[in-house]
Each structure stands twice: as structure tokens, then as C-alpha cells.
Short mmCIF file of C-alpha atoms and ligand atoms in Angstrom, two decimals:
data_model
loop_
_atom_site.label_atom_id
_atom_site.label_comp_id
_atom_site.label_asym_id
_atom_site.label_seq_id
_atom_site.Cartn_x
_atom_site.Cartn_y
_atom_site.Cartn_z
CA MET A 1 82.14 110.40 101.67
CA HIS A 2 82.51 111.43 105.31
CA TRP A 3 85.75 112.22 107.00
CA TYR A 4 85.85 112.28 110.93
CA GLU A 5 88.71 114.11 112.93
CA ILE A 6 90.12 111.31 115.58
CA LYS A 7 92.74 111.04 117.82
CA LEU A 8 94.25 107.25 116.83
CA GLY A 9 96.96 105.49 118.67
CA GLY A 10 98.92 101.90 118.63
CA LYS A 11 98.04 99.44 120.99
CA GLY A 12 100.98 100.10 123.34
CA TYR A 13 100.23 103.69 123.68
CA THR A 14 103.47 104.79 122.79
CA ASN A 15 102.64 106.84 119.77
CA SER A 16 99.09 108.75 118.52
CA GLY A 17 98.24 111.85 116.25
CA LEU A 18 95.01 113.62 115.49
CA SER A 19 94.14 112.41 111.99
CA GLN A 20 91.15 112.83 109.48
CA VAL A 21 89.61 109.17 109.66
CA CYS A 22 87.45 107.57 106.85
CA ARG A 23 85.63 104.31 106.67
CA PRO A 24 84.70 103.15 103.18
CA ASP A 25 81.68 100.44 102.96
CA ARG A 26 82.51 99.18 99.84
CA VAL A 27 85.81 98.70 97.86
CA SER A 28 84.84 101.02 95.16
CA ASP A 29 84.59 104.14 97.40
CA ILE A 30 88.46 103.34 98.39
CA ALA A 31 89.28 105.25 95.25
CA LYS A 32 86.92 108.14 95.77
CA TYR A 33 88.43 108.83 99.40
CA LEU A 34 91.71 108.53 97.94
CA GLU A 35 91.16 111.84 95.67
CA GLN A 36 90.51 113.75 98.92
CA VAL A 37 93.40 112.97 100.55
CA GLY A 38 95.64 115.72 101.11
CA LYS A 39 98.90 116.33 103.22
CA ASN A 40 100.64 113.67 104.99
CA GLY A 41 98.77 111.05 102.72
CA VAL A 42 96.79 108.24 103.98
CA ILE A 43 97.43 104.90 106.00
CA ALA A 44 95.30 101.84 106.04
CA ARG A 45 94.04 100.55 109.38
CA GLY A 46 92.51 97.44 110.52
CA SER A 47 91.99 96.38 114.25
CA GLY A 48 94.72 98.96 115.03
CA SER A 49 96.49 96.46 117.18
CA SER A 50 99.95 97.13 116.23
CA TYR A 51 101.92 98.84 118.86
CA ALA A 52 103.25 101.77 117.62
CA ASP A 53 103.11 104.25 114.87
CA GLN A 54 102.19 101.60 111.89
CA THR A 55 98.61 102.94 112.15
CA VAL A 56 99.05 106.49 112.94
CA ASN A 57 99.29 109.23 110.51
CA ALA A 58 99.23 112.88 112.80
CA ASP A 59 97.97 115.60 110.20
CA GLY A 60 97.27 113.14 107.75
CA ALA A 61 94.31 110.59 106.80
CA VAL A 62 93.49 107.50 108.34
CA MET A 63 91.57 104.56 106.07
CA MET A 64 89.71 101.99 108.66
CA SER A 65 88.99 98.83 106.73
CA GLY A 66 86.52 97.43 109.46
CA ARG A 67 83.73 97.92 107.30
CA LEU A 68 84.97 95.99 104.45
CA ASP A 69 83.93 92.70 105.79
CA CYS A 70 82.48 90.87 103.12
CA ILE A 71 83.12 87.35 102.46
CA ARG A 72 82.65 86.95 98.73
CA SER A 73 83.26 83.32 97.99
CA PHE A 74 84.47 80.01 99.63
CA ASP A 75 85.10 76.78 97.52
CA GLU A 76 84.89 73.80 99.69
CA LYS A 77 87.14 71.81 97.23
CA THR A 78 90.13 73.62 97.21
CA GLY A 79 89.63 75.72 100.41
CA GLU A 80 90.13 79.09 98.51
CA LEU A 81 88.42 81.78 100.47
CA ILE A 82 87.61 85.47 98.84
CA CYS A 83 86.82 87.91 101.36
CA GLU A 84 87.81 91.65 101.97
CA PRO A 85 90.46 92.88 103.75
CA GLY A 86 88.46 94.00 107.27
CA VAL A 87 87.46 89.86 107.86
CA THR A 88 88.77 88.99 111.08
CA LEU A 89 91.17 86.02 111.68
CA LYS A 90 88.84 85.14 114.52
CA THR A 91 85.31 85.44 112.07
CA ILE A 92 87.02 83.27 109.65
CA THR A 93 88.02 80.54 112.10
CA GLU A 94 84.26 80.84 113.63
CA ILE A 95 82.67 80.16 110.26
CA PHE A 96 85.51 77.72 108.67
CA ALA A 97 86.85 75.36 111.61
CA PRO A 98 83.30 73.75 112.03
CA ARG A 99 83.68 72.85 107.94
CA GLY A 100 86.85 71.56 108.86
CA PHE A 101 89.38 73.99 107.59
CA MET A 102 91.95 76.42 109.37
CA LEU A 103 94.09 79.43 108.48
CA SER A 104 97.62 78.52 107.76
CA VAL A 105 98.86 80.97 110.58
CA VAL A 106 97.97 80.64 114.22
CA SER A 107 98.22 84.08 115.64
CA GLY A 108 98.20 85.14 119.71
CA SER A 109 94.92 86.94 118.82
CA GLY A 110 91.98 86.27 116.37
CA GLN A 111 91.34 90.43 116.63
CA HIS A 112 93.63 91.03 113.95
CA THR A 113 91.96 91.64 110.14
CA LEU A 114 92.93 89.62 107.50
CA GLY A 115 94.02 92.54 105.14
CA ALA A 116 96.75 93.74 108.16
CA ALA A 117 98.05 90.09 108.63
CA ILE A 118 98.99 90.06 105.27
CA ALA A 119 100.44 93.75 105.39
CA ALA A 120 102.05 93.03 108.48
CA ASN A 121 103.48 89.38 107.48
CA MET A 122 102.06 88.22 110.25
CA VAL A 123 103.67 84.73 111.75
CA GLY A 124 102.64 82.60 114.52
CA GLN A 125 103.07 79.48 116.66
CA ASN A 126 103.22 77.17 113.73
CA ALA A 127 105.69 79.60 111.76
CA HIS A 128 108.55 76.60 111.73
CA LYS A 129 105.92 74.58 110.01
CA ARG A 130 103.70 77.14 107.54
CA MET A 131 105.81 80.43 107.78
CA SER A 132 103.87 83.59 107.46
CA LEU A 133 100.31 83.89 106.03
CA ALA A 134 101.48 85.09 102.78
CA LYS A 135 102.52 81.83 101.47
CA TYR A 136 99.06 80.91 101.12
CA VAL A 137 97.78 83.83 99.45
CA ASN A 138 96.49 83.57 96.07
CA TRP A 139 96.35 86.95 94.89
CA ILE A 140 95.53 90.23 96.44
CA ASP A 141 93.95 93.17 94.72
CA VAL A 142 96.04 96.37 96.05
CA VAL A 143 94.38 99.75 95.48
CA LEU A 144 97.37 102.19 94.04
CA ALA A 145 97.65 105.68 94.97
CA ASP A 146 96.06 106.86 91.85
CA GLY A 147 92.94 104.90 92.64
CA GLU A 148 93.81 102.18 89.84
CA ILE A 149 92.86 98.47 91.19
CA VAL A 150 96.19 96.04 90.32
CA ARG A 151 96.11 91.93 91.10
CA ALA A 152 99.32 90.70 92.19
CA SER A 153 100.64 87.54 93.30
CA HIS A 154 103.66 85.07 93.46
CA THR A 155 103.50 84.79 89.60
CA GLU A 156 101.34 88.26 88.43
CA ASN A 157 103.13 91.80 89.27
CA GLU A 158 105.28 89.50 91.66
CA GLU A 159 107.39 92.47 92.78
CA LEU A 160 104.60 94.51 93.92
CA PHE A 161 102.99 91.61 95.49
CA LYS A 162 106.50 90.97 97.43
CA ALA A 163 106.44 94.62 98.65
CA VAL A 164 102.88 94.84 99.70
CA VAL A 165 103.21 91.58 101.71
CA GLY A 166 104.70 92.84 105.09
CA GLY A 167 104.94 96.47 103.57
CA GLN A 168 103.00 97.93 106.45
CA GLY A 169 100.31 99.79 104.24
CA LEU A 170 103.10 101.70 102.54
CA ILE A 171 102.70 100.49 99.26
CA GLY A 172 98.76 100.52 98.60
CA PHE A 173 95.61 99.53 100.14
CA ILE A 174 94.45 95.70 100.01
CA ALA A 175 90.95 95.78 98.94
CA LEU A 176 90.41 92.03 98.05
CA ILE A 177 92.09 88.77 99.13
CA SER A 178 92.09 85.21 97.78
CA VAL A 179 93.87 83.48 100.41
CA THR A 180 93.75 79.03 100.69
CA LEU A 181 92.57 77.68 103.77
CA LEU A 182 93.97 74.55 104.72
CA LYS A 183 92.19 71.22 105.70
CA ARG A 184 92.28 71.12 109.60
CA PRO A 185 93.93 67.54 110.06
CA GLU A 186 91.83 66.46 113.43
CA GLU A 187 89.55 68.73 115.32
CA ASN A 188 91.76 68.31 118.90
CA VAL A 189 95.13 69.32 119.44
CA LEU A 190 97.21 67.51 122.32
CA VAL A 191 98.73 70.30 124.18
CA GLU A 192 102.00 69.55 126.09
CA ARG A 193 103.48 71.94 128.67
CA ARG A 194 106.68 71.52 130.08
CA ARG A 195 109.11 73.38 132.39
CA ILE A 196 112.49 74.03 131.13
CA ASN A 197 115.17 74.93 133.66
CA ASN A 198 117.66 76.43 131.72
CA LEU A 199 118.63 77.69 127.83
CA ASN A 200 120.54 74.65 126.87
CA ASP A 201 117.77 72.28 127.87
CA LEU A 202 115.52 74.59 126.04
CA MET A 203 117.28 74.46 122.87
CA GLU A 204 117.34 70.56 123.01
CA ALA A 205 113.86 70.59 123.29
CA LEU A 206 113.21 72.96 120.40
CA LYS A 207 115.20 70.90 118.11
CA SER A 208 112.73 68.19 118.87
CA ALA A 209 109.48 70.34 118.63
CA ARG A 210 110.79 71.92 115.32
CA LYS A 211 110.50 68.55 114.06
CA ASN A 212 107.47 67.37 115.63
CA ALA A 213 105.27 69.62 116.87
CA ASP A 214 102.64 71.23 114.94
CA PHE A 215 102.45 74.14 117.09
CA CYS A 216 105.37 75.59 119.76
CA SER A 217 105.64 78.76 121.60
CA VAL A 218 107.94 79.63 124.70
CA TRP A 219 106.87 81.53 127.80
CA LEU A 220 110.44 83.03 128.87
CA ASP A 221 111.31 84.14 132.38
CA THR A 222 113.17 87.06 132.00
CA SER A 223 114.03 87.66 135.58
CA ALA A 224 115.74 84.13 136.10
CA PRO A 225 119.15 84.43 137.74
CA ALA A 226 122.53 84.38 135.61
CA ASP A 227 122.86 80.65 136.24
CA SER A 228 119.38 79.59 135.15
CA VAL A 229 118.94 81.86 131.98
CA GLY A 230 116.28 80.52 129.80
CA ARG A 231 114.07 79.36 132.24
CA SER A 232 110.96 78.72 130.72
CA ILE A 233 107.70 77.18 129.84
CA LEU A 234 107.44 75.28 126.56
CA THR A 235 104.15 74.62 125.13
CA THR A 236 103.86 72.30 122.09
CA ALA A 237 100.77 70.92 120.49
CA SER A 238 99.75 68.52 117.61
CA PHE A 239 96.62 67.30 115.84
CA THR A 240 95.39 64.18 117.69
CA LYS A 241 92.64 61.70 116.94
CA GLU A 242 92.29 61.37 120.90
CA PRO A 243 88.88 62.52 121.98
CA CYS A 244 88.82 65.36 124.75
CA GLY A 245 88.30 64.41 128.26
CA GLU A 246 85.02 65.91 129.47
CA PRO A 247 85.75 68.21 132.27
CA LEU A 248 84.19 67.81 135.69
CA PHE A 249 83.26 71.31 135.59
CA SER A 250 84.26 74.04 133.62
CA LEU A 251 84.34 77.94 134.69
CA PRO A 252 82.06 80.30 132.29
CA LYS A 253 83.78 81.43 129.35
CA ILE A 254 84.43 85.28 130.46
CA LYS A 255 86.93 87.64 129.11
CA TRP A 256 89.13 89.13 131.70
CA HIS A 257 89.39 92.66 131.71
CA LEU A 258 92.40 93.58 134.04
CA PRO A 259 93.62 97.03 134.87
CA HIS A 260 97.57 98.24 134.14
CA PHE A 261 98.67 96.72 137.73
CA ALA A 262 98.09 93.12 135.96
CA LEU A 263 100.77 94.25 133.77
CA TYR A 264 103.24 95.43 136.39
CA LEU A 265 102.92 92.24 138.52
CA ALA A 266 103.34 90.25 135.42
CA SER A 267 106.70 91.93 134.99
CA LEU A 268 107.82 91.09 138.67
CA PRO A 269 110.66 88.59 139.45
CA VAL A 270 108.38 87.16 142.33
CA PHE A 271 105.40 86.63 139.70
CA LYS A 272 107.48 85.02 137.28
CA ASN A 273 109.08 82.73 139.71
CA LEU A 274 105.57 82.11 140.84
CA ARG A 275 104.15 81.06 137.30
CA TYR A 276 107.14 79.07 136.47
CA ARG A 277 106.94 76.87 139.76
CA LEU A 278 103.44 76.67 139.70
CA SER A 279 103.21 75.05 135.94
CA GLY A 280 104.28 71.58 136.89
CA SER A 281 107.22 69.80 135.28
CA ILE A 282 105.19 68.42 132.83
CA SER A 283 101.24 68.88 131.62
CA LYS A 284 99.24 66.66 128.96
CA LYS A 285 95.56 67.93 127.72
CA VAL A 286 93.74 67.01 124.46
CA GLU A 287 91.49 70.03 123.59
CA PRO A 288 89.45 71.37 120.79
CA TYR A 289 91.42 72.94 117.95
CA GLU A 290 89.53 76.35 118.48
CA SER A 291 89.87 76.55 122.20
CA PHE A 292 93.68 76.06 121.70
CA LEU A 293 93.42 79.49 119.35
CA TYR A 294 93.79 83.30 120.29
CA LEU A 295 94.98 83.02 123.88
CA SER A 296 95.62 86.89 123.98
CA ASP A 297 91.99 87.35 123.54
CA LYS A 298 91.06 85.80 126.69
CA VAL A 299 92.73 88.37 128.95
CA LYS A 300 92.74 92.13 128.35
CA VAL A 301 94.82 94.53 130.13
CA LEU A 302 93.50 98.11 129.86
CA SER A 303 96.69 100.16 130.22
CA GLN A 304 97.40 103.31 128.70
CA LYS A 305 100.88 104.17 130.31
CA GLY A 306 102.76 102.53 127.48
CA VAL A 307 103.97 99.15 126.53
CA TYR A 308 106.99 98.80 123.92
CA GLN A 309 107.37 95.25 122.23
CA LEU A 310 110.73 94.34 120.62
CA ARG A 311 110.76 91.31 118.44
CA ILE A 312 113.87 90.00 116.96
CA SER A 313 114.40 87.16 114.50
CA PHE A 314 117.66 85.00 114.58
CA SER A 315 119.27 82.53 112.71
CA GLU A 316 119.58 78.89 113.80
CA ALA A 317 123.34 79.14 114.15
CA GLU A 318 123.53 82.72 116.12
CA GLY A 319 119.80 81.98 118.01
CA PRO A 320 121.16 80.60 121.10
CA GLN A 321 124.06 82.91 121.43
CA ALA A 322 122.39 85.66 121.06
CA ILE A 323 118.93 84.48 123.03
CA ARG A 324 121.49 83.82 125.95
CA ARG A 325 123.24 87.43 125.58
CA ILE A 326 119.66 89.27 125.88
CA LEU A 327 118.29 87.05 128.41
CA THR A 328 121.58 87.83 130.66
CA GLU A 329 121.43 91.61 130.22
CA LEU A 330 117.58 91.44 131.16
CA SER A 331 118.59 89.34 134.24
CA GLN A 332 121.93 91.48 135.21
CA THR A 333 119.94 95.01 134.86
CA ARG A 334 116.93 93.74 136.33
CA ILE A 335 114.70 95.13 133.54
CA SER A 336 112.07 92.42 133.19
CA ALA A 337 109.59 92.22 130.49
CA CYS A 338 105.88 91.92 131.25
CA ARG A 339 105.65 89.43 128.61
CA ALA A 340 108.23 87.17 126.76
CA PHE A 341 107.61 84.74 124.34
CA LEU A 342 109.69 82.64 121.85
CA VAL A 343 108.79 80.91 118.64
CA LEU A 344 110.54 78.74 115.87
CA THR A 345 110.62 80.36 112.63
CA LYS A 346 111.11 79.34 109.04
CA GLU A 347 112.98 81.42 106.28
CA ASP A 348 110.78 83.97 105.04
CA THR A 349 111.57 85.08 101.62
CA LEU A 350 108.20 86.12 100.49
CA SER A 351 108.26 89.49 101.65
CA TYR A 352 110.96 92.40 101.03
CA LEU A 353 110.25 93.54 104.40
CA GLY A 354 109.82 90.19 106.30
CA SER A 355 112.06 89.56 109.02
CA ALA A 356 111.80 86.01 109.96
CA LEU A 357 114.93 83.77 109.31
CA ARG A 358 115.31 80.32 109.70
CA GLY A 359 115.83 80.07 113.65
CA TYR A 360 114.26 81.55 116.40
CA THR A 361 112.05 84.71 117.14
CA ILE A 362 112.21 86.34 120.58
CA SER A 363 109.27 88.82 121.72
CA LEU A 364 109.62 91.07 124.86
CA ASP A 365 107.05 93.59 125.79
CA PHE A 366 108.04 95.63 128.64
CA ILE A 367 105.91 98.86 130.30
CA ARG A 368 107.19 102.16 129.58
CA ARG A 369 109.49 103.72 131.94
CA ARG A 370 112.35 106.31 132.24
CA GLY A 371 115.67 105.08 130.57
CA LEU A 372 113.73 102.05 128.88
CA GLU A 373 114.05 103.78 125.53
CA ASP A 374 117.84 103.56 125.64
CA PHE A 375 118.33 100.28 126.82
CA LEU A 376 116.04 98.95 123.86
CA LYS A 377 118.30 100.78 121.72
CA HIS A 378 120.85 98.98 122.97
CA LEU A 379 119.31 95.62 122.51
CA ILE A 380 118.34 96.30 118.91
CA MET A 381 122.40 96.92 118.49
CA VAL A 382 122.94 93.53 120.19
CA ALA A 383 120.60 92.11 117.71
CA GLY A 384 122.81 93.62 115.03
CA GLU A 385 125.74 92.05 116.05
CA HIS A 386 124.15 88.66 116.01
CA ASN A 387 122.72 89.24 112.76
CA GLY A 388 119.42 89.56 113.91
CA CYS A 389 116.49 91.31 112.15
CA VAL A 390 113.89 93.63 114.48
CA SER A 391 110.44 92.82 113.00
CA LEU A 392 108.75 96.06 111.91
CA GLN A 393 105.12 94.88 113.25
CA ASN A 394 104.96 96.45 116.58
CA ASP A 395 108.55 98.21 116.36
CA ALA A 396 108.53 102.00 117.71
CA LEU A 397 112.46 102.49 118.08
CA LEU A 398 113.89 101.39 114.96
CA GLU A 399 116.17 104.20 112.82
CA PRO A 400 116.86 104.10 108.91
CA ARG A 401 120.32 102.93 109.80
CA HIS A 402 119.30 99.72 111.20
CA LEU A 403 116.94 98.72 108.42
CA PHE A 404 119.66 99.39 105.86
CA VAL A 405 121.99 96.93 107.97
CA MET A 406 118.99 94.29 108.72
CA TYR A 407 116.80 94.05 105.41
CA LYS A 408 118.59 92.90 102.76
CA ASN A 409 115.79 93.65 100.20
CA LEU A 410 114.97 96.95 101.29
CA GLU A 411 116.21 98.47 98.08
CA LYS A 412 113.71 96.39 96.13
CA PHE A 413 111.18 97.69 98.61
CA ILE A 414 112.08 101.43 97.90
CA LYS A 415 112.08 100.82 94.48
CA VAL A 416 108.60 99.31 94.26
CA ARG A 417 107.63 102.09 96.32
CA GLU A 418 109.01 104.66 93.90
CA THR A 419 107.34 103.15 90.94
CA TYR A 420 104.13 102.71 92.24
CA ASP A 421 103.78 105.60 94.65
CA PRO A 422 106.85 108.44 94.16
CA GLN A 423 104.46 111.07 95.74
CA ARG A 424 103.87 109.02 99.20
CA LYS A 425 100.18 109.30 99.26
CA PHE A 426 100.61 106.05 101.63
CA ASP A 427 102.33 107.28 104.24
CA SER A 428 102.23 107.21 108.13
CA ASP A 429 104.21 108.25 111.22
CA PHE A 430 105.97 104.73 111.09
CA GLY A 431 106.68 105.49 107.19
CA ARG A 432 108.12 108.78 107.77
CA ARG A 433 110.14 107.76 110.70
CA LEU A 434 111.87 104.61 108.97
CA PHE A 435 111.85 106.26 105.21
CA LEU A 436 112.52 109.41 104.65
CA LYS A 437 114.70 109.99 101.88
CA GLU A 438 117.07 112.82 103.42
CA LYS A 439 117.69 110.18 106.18
CA LYS A 440 118.51 107.63 103.27
CA ASN A 441 121.04 109.87 101.70
CA GLU A 442 122.75 110.15 104.72
CA GLN A 443 123.90 106.42 104.83
C1 FAD B 501 97.52 90.78 121.74
C2 FAD B 501 98.43 90.67 120.26
C3 FAD B 501 98.89 89.34 119.79
C4 FAD B 501 99.77 89.44 118.81
N1 FAD B 501 100.02 88.49 118.16
C5 FAD B 501 100.60 88.09 116.96
C6 FAD B 501 101.26 86.95 116.49
O1 FAD B 501 101.05 85.80 116.76
N2 FAD B 501 101.93 86.96 115.26
C7 FAD B 501 102.28 88.14 114.40
O2 FAD B 501 102.87 88.05 113.44
N3 FAD B 501 101.94 89.16 115.34
C8 FAD B 501 101.28 89.26 116.26
N4 FAD B 501 100.83 90.64 116.82
C9 FAD B 501 100.72 91.80 115.93
C10 FAD B 501 99.66 91.89 114.98
O3 FAD B 501 99.47 90.57 114.59
C11 FAD B 501 99.80 92.73 113.58
O4 FAD B 501 100.17 94.01 114.14
C12 FAD B 501 98.75 92.60 112.84
O5 FAD B 501 98.74 93.45 111.59
C13 FAD B 501 97.79 93.40 113.77
O6 FAD B 501 96.34 93.43 112.95
P1 FAD B 501 95.38 94.34 113.03
O7 FAD B 501 94.12 94.28 112.23
O8 FAD B 501 95.26 95.11 114.42
O9 FAD B 501 96.54 95.86 111.93
P2 FAD B 501 96.64 97.58 112.03
O10 FAD B 501 97.39 97.50 113.49
O11 FAD B 501 95.38 98.23 112.17
O12 FAD B 501 97.58 97.45 110.78
C14 FAD B 501 98.98 96.49 110.47
C15 FAD B 501 99.59 97.01 109.71
O13 FAD B 501 98.95 96.74 108.45
C16 FAD B 501 98.68 97.76 107.64
N5 FAD B 501 97.22 97.68 107.03
C17 FAD B 501 96.10 97.51 107.53
N6 FAD B 501 95.12 96.93 106.84
C18 FAD B 501 95.80 97.05 105.28
C19 FAD B 501 95.04 96.71 104.08
N7 FAD B 501 93.81 96.60 104.20
N8 FAD B 501 96.06 97.34 102.94
C20 FAD B 501 97.15 97.67 103.34
N9 FAD B 501 97.74 97.53 104.60
C21 FAD B 501 96.99 97.48 105.81
C22 FAD B 501 98.55 98.78 108.24
O14 FAD B 501 98.70 99.80 107.63
C23 FAD B 501 99.61 98.75 109.36
O15 FAD B 501 101.09 98.96 108.84
C24 FAD B 501 100.05 90.47 118.06
C25 FAD B 501 99.42 91.87 118.39
C26 FAD B 501 98.81 91.88 119.42
C27 FAD B 501 98.20 93.15 120.44
#
């Protein structure tokens, strides 16, 4: 049993802490490590790409899942994959896409581990069709605080399942997963990119995308002037039998490593304006499904200055008004996001801490600067006024009082946590920020 002292942080560089870190090699090691955990408990960590304090446990322990990356079995007939939590989404795609299978969730990056994708209840560009990954999880084996391994599924230990899915590692450690991979309908997708002038046009286009497209995401120009709020580029994609056109030439596939300055550039109004205008009014392209995936992995920005992400879900009824209000405030205050996306979502009834509603999920990244936290807290309040739900996945700023308003199943989550881990052996800076008992009593 080896422990190392390492300073770990979130991907957004807003939070970090010095922790005792272990990397179990086998599932059977997890319980042995848990016995040695002391003050401040332990939190699971996959690839560590949550932005804030989700996998930070200052003065506590962190258990990395990276070495637990064995694929135990795969059934070609049913698509059932049984594997350990440290297997990444990209690995699953690389192995099983050539055999005609796909994961139910298409996320921005393939670096995420499967265990974390379940613990963070990941949703992607096909969330309006498939919703979160959890729907396709057959069962998970969870190592609880006392070292016991318990199987949980939609029908067995259902409450535990609903708390672990989306539970951000605060209930137990997911040690083994059975998930159904879907048959990929075709090898290629027809990707269509369309420039949209304003929010009304965008909402109209999204109605049709919800019905017809397999995948859908929107890049938003957060610095558009008030009369063209909602100016955006809509990307939709659907499986197609059409073959890919052979390119006359292709650039070598390289991963771009850009300095922090690139993020700063991306948030400038002039850059956004240029991106919008250069995109062309409409473009269509057939490409292999695999190359359409994981766009975020093609560019890595090396920034340690701090990035906050605010991801909010709104219902279909409230969405247009709420999104208009947020975009108008961004335009008026000139606080431009360096990255702003919108996806369509279906209601998420699976996880007690699931945030997605049937409607829209807007995701905004901002470079840290003076006064930004207060502005983001104001946007959280705006979200609350429109019955929105701020996702916990990358959040750095929510407070317990927000949670009680936004998460209708919060009490159920707390009850499961008190049942399975009354001593809070599984804990993190995130857990202490949002679930302090004293704070709960203050509500
Ligand atoms: C570039 C980029 C693109 C993204 N795109 C999307 C997207 O399209 N859709 C989306 O929903 N999110 C997206 N995210 C957010 C990200 O998906 C989630 O934060 C995801 O969980 C990160 O995976 P990870 O392996 O890095 O997890 P970590 O950051 O390491 O962990 C995430 C959470 O899962 C818990 N956890 C990890 N492993 C286990 C385990 N074995 N048992 C129990 N709990 C565990 C951790 O404690 C933590 O709370 C994106 C983030 C980035 C940086």
C-alpha cells in the first residue's frame, strides 16, 4: 500500500489542495486503502477534469482510478460491456467503434473515465435523445465506507444507485461497471453547421433539431449586441448512409497546445464576431463518426490562471426567456465568456443529484478576474428565478441554500449518504462546501 503526498487541483485551476494520494492496482485493494484513510476522508478521482473542487480533498485522501482500467468482458450480442472505472471513454470508442458499437453519451472530451462519467452523470450532445449515461448502466459495484462491495442497479438497491449516479463520489467508490453499448446505426454522420442571427431563430431551429438530429450543440456569441442576442452557430449531426468525401489533402492530425493567451483571445468580442462571420451561412459535411467525436481533445489550452464554468439547465418553457436574460446581461456588462455552448436535454429522473431538465443546458466558461465571482453568483440567482438547475459537475460557487432550492431530491440523497456513510469517509472540499450539517440546519 503506497500513499504519496501530492497537490491536486481541478481542471479550471480555481481550487487545489495537498492530499495523500493512492492508486489501487486491483479492485480488491480499494477496501485495504479505505482502512488507512484518516481525517477528512477520501474522494475518488478519474482523469481529474472536473473544473473545481469535485476531486480536491485538502488534508485528506484521494483515490485515483487510473490503474483500474481492465475490460473484463464484452458480449457482442447484447452490447454489454463489463469494465473497471478507470477505462476512458476514448478507449471504449477506439476498441468498440470499429466493431459497430458506441457509447450512449457523446461528450466533448474522451479523456474522462467511465466511473467518473457515471459519478458526474455526464450528458452530451445527444442528451435530447439519450439523456445521461446512467440510463444505459446495467449495474455498478460500489465499495462502501466499511469496505463492503454492494451491487446497485435500476432494480437492485435502487436508492443507492440513484445516489451514486451523479453523487460526485460522496457515497462510495464505483469499482466495476456493466454498461450497454449501443449498435451504431451507420459508420458516418452528416454534420451540418448553420449560422443563426438571433435567439428567436435559434429557438425555432432547435425545435426541429430536437426532433430530427441525432446530435446537436450550439456555439453562442456571448458578446453579440443586444439586438442580436443569441447569435450563434448551430451544429447538428445525424447518422447517414452517405460515404465520406475524400479530401484533396488533409492536414496531419496534431493536438494543438495553446497558451493561456488563446483563452483570452477566445473571449474577445472581435474574435467571436470573426468566428461567426467566417463560419459561412450553412455548411454540410459527411465524416466518420469517430472523427466527429471529442472535439475538445483536439486543442489543449495550457492555462493556470483559473477558469470557472457555470452550467445551467432550464425547462423548455423557461429556457428561451432565461437564456435571453443571461445573454443580455453578458452583452450589457461586457463580461464575455471564453467558451459558451448550449445543448438540448431530456428530463433526468435517474439521479438524485441530476440537474438536467427537459429543455436546454447552457454552459459558460469564464477566465478568472476580479469581480467575476460576484457576477457568477448573480447569474446563479437569475437561474433560480427561472427555476433553473446549476449542474454540480464543474461548479465552484454554489452554496447549500442553492442546492435546497434547485435539487428536489436532495433530501433523498442526504438520507442515502447518512445510511451508507454516516461518518462521511467519502468526502471532498466540494462535499464540505455543499453538505455541511450545520449549514443544512441553517436553512
Ligand atoms: C474538456 C472538457 C469537456 C467536457 N465535456 C463534457 C460533456 O460533454 N458533458 C458532460 O456532462 N461533462 C463534460 N465535462 C465535465 C466532465 O465530464 C466531468 O467532470 C467528468 O466526470 C470528468 O471525468 P474525469 O474522469 O476527469 O472525472 P474526475 O474529474 O476525476 O471526477 C469527476 C467526479 O466523479 C467522481 N468519481 C471519479 N471516479 C469515481 C469512481 N470510480 N467512483 C465514484 N466516484 C468517482 C469524482 O469524485 C468527481 O466527483 C467536460 C469537461 C472538460 C474538461
